[in-house]
CSV table of C-alpha atoms and ligand atoms in Angstrom, one decimal:
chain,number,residue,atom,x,y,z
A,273,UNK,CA,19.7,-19.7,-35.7
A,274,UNK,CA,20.6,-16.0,-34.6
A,275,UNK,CA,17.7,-15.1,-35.7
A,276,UNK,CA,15.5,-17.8,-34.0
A,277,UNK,CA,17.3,-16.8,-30.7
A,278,UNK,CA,16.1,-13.2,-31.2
A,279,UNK,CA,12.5,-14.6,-31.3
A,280,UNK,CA,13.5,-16.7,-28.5
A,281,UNK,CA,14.5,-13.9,-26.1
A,282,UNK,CA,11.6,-11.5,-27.3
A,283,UNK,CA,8.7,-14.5,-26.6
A,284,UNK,CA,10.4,-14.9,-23.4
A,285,UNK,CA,10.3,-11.2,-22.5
A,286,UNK,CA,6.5,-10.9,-23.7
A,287,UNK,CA,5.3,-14.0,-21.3
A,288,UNK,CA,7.8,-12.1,-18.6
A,289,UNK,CA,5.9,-8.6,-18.7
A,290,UNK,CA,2.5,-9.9,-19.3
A,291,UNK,CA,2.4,-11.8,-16.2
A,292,UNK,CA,4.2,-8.6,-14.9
A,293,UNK,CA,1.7,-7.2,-15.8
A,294,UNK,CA,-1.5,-8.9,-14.6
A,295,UNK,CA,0.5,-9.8,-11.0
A,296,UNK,CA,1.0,-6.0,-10.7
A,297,UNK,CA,-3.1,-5.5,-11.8
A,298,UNK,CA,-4.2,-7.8,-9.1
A,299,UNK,CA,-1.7,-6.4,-6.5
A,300,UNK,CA,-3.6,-2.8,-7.0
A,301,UNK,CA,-7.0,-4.2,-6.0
A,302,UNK,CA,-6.3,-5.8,-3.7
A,303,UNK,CA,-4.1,-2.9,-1.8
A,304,UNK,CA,-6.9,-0.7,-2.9
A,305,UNK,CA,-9.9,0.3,-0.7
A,306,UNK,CA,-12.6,3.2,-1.6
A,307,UNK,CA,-13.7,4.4,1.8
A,308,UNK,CA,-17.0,5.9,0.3
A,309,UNK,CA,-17.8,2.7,-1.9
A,310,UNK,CA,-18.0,1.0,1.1
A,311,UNK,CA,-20.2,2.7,3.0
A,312,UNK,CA,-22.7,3.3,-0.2
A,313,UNK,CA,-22.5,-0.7,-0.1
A,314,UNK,CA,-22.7,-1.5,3.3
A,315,UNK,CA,-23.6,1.6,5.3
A,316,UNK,CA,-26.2,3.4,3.1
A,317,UNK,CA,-29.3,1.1,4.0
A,318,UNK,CA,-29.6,3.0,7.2
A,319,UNK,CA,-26.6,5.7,7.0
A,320,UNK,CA,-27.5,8.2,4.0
A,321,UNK,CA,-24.5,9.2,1.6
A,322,UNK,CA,-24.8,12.2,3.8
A,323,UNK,CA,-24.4,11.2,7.3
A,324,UNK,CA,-28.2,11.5,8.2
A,325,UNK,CA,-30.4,8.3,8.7
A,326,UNK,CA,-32.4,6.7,6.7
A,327,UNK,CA,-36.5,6.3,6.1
A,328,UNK,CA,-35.3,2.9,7.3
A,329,UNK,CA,-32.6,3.9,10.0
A,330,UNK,CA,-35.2,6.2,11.3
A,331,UNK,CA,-37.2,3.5,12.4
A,332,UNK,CA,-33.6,2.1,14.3
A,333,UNK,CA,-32.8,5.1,15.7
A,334,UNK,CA,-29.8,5.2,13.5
A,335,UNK,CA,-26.9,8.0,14.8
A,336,UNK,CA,-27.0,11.1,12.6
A,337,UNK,CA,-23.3,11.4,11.7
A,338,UNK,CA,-24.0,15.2,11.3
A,339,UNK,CA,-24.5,15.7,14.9
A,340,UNK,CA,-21.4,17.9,16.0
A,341,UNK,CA,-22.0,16.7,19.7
A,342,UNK,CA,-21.9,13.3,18.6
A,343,UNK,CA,-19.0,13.6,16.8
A,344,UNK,CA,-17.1,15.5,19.5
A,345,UNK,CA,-18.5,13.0,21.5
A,346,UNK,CA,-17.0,10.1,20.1
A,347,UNK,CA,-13.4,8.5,19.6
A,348,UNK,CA,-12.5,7.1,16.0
A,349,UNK,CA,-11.7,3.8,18.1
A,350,UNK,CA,-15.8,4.0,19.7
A,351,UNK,CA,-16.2,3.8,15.3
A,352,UNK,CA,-14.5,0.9,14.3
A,353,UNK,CA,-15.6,-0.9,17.6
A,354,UNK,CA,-19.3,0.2,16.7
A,355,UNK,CA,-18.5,-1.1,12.8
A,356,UNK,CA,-17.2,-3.9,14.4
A,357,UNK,CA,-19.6,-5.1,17.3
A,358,UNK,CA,-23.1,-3.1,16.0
A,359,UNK,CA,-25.3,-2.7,18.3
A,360,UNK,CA,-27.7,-5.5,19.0
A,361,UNK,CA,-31.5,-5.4,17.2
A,362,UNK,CA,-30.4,-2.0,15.6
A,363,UNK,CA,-27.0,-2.6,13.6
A,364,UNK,CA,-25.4,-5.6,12.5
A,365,UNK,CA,-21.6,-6.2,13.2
A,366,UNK,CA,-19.4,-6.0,10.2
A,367,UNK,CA,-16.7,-8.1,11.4
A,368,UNK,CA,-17.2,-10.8,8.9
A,369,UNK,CA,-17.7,-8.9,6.3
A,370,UNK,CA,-15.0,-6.0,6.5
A,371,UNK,CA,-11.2,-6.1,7.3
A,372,UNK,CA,-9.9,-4.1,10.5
A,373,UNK,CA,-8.0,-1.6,7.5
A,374,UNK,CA,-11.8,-1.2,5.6
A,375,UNK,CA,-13.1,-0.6,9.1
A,376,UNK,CA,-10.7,2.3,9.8
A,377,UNK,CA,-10.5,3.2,6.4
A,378,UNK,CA,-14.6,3.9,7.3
A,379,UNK,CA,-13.5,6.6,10.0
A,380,UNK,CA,-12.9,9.7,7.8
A,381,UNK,CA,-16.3,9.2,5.9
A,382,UNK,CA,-18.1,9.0,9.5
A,383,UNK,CA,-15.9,12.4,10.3
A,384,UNK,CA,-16.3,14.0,7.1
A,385,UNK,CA,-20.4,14.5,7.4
A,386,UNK,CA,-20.1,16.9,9.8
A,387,UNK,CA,-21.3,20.5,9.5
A,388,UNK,CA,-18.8,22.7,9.6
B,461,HEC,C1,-29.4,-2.0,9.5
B,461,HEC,C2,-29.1,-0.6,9.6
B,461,HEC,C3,-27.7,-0.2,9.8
B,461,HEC,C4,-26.6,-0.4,8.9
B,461,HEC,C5,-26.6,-1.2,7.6
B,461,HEC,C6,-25.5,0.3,9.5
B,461,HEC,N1,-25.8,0.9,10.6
B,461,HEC,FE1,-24.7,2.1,11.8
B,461,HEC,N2,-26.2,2.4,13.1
B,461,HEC,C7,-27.4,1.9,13.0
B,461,HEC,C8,-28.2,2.2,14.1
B,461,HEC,C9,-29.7,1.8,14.4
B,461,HEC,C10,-27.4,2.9,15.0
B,461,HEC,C11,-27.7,3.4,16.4
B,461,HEC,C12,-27.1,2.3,17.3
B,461,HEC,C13,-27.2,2.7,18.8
B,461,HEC,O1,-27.9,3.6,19.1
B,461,HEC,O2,-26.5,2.0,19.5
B,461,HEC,C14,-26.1,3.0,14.3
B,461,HEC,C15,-25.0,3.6,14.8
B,461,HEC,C16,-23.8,3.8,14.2
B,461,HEC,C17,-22.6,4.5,14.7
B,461,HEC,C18,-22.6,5.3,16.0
B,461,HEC,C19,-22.5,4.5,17.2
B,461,HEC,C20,-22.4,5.4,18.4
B,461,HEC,O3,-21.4,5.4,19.0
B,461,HEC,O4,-23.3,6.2,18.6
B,461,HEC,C21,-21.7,4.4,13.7
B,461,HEC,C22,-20.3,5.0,13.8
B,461,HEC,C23,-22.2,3.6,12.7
B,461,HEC,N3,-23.5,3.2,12.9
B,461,HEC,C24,-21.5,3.3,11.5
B,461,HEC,C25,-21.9,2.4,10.6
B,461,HEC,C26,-21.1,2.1,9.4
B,461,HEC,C27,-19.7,2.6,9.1
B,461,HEC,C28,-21.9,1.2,8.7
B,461,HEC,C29,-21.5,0.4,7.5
B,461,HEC,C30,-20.3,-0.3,7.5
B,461,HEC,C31,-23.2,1.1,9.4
B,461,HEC,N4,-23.2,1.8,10.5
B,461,HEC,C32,-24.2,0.3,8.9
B,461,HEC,C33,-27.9,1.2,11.9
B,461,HEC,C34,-27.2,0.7,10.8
């Protein structure tokens, strides 16, 4: 009997910290964004992982991100409203596809191409 409790208990404790576990697995992803992953998946078709445009954004007259006027130019809010909105015939808006924290998330890799 004391013993069957003990095996009791510990079963109980397993099924507690294994869904422990996999709750505190799927809280992580989803919390989790990698600014640079998504601008290689969404960005890079035009945007090089540089900053610079694209054979393809070329042809759009895609921004080149390594511009220091541009950059002093612009406000991070002018970036996650472009990201947002696009510009129409060149870039398409991202609003259904990113979050307003991916969008923002999106400034720093847009800043970090500049030439120092
Ligand atoms: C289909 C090609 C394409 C894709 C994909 C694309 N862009 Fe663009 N982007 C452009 C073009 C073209 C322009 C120039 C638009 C203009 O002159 O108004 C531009 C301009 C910009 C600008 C500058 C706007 C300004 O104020 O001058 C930012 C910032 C930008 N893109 C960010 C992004 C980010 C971030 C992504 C990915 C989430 C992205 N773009 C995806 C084509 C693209």
């Amino acid at each position: 009997m004391y013993k069957r409790g003990i095996v009791a208990v510990a079963s109980f404790m397993l099924v507690v910290s294994a869904v422990a576990c996999f709750q505190g697995i799927t809280l992580a992803k989803e919390a989790r964004i990698d600014p640079m992953k998504l601008y290689i998946k969404h960005c890079s078709d035009c945007h090089d992982k540089n900053g610079k445009p694209t054979d393809f954004g070329k042809e759009l007259e895609s921004t080149d991100f390594t511009d220091k006027n541009w950059q002093a130019n612009t406000t991070d809010e002018k970036i996650v409203k472009q990201i947002a909105d696009g510009t129409p015939e060149k870039m398409m808006s991202f609003k259904e596809k990113l979050n307003s924290d991916e969008m923002k998330a999106l400034v720093p890799v847009i800043r970090s191409f500049v030439k120092k």
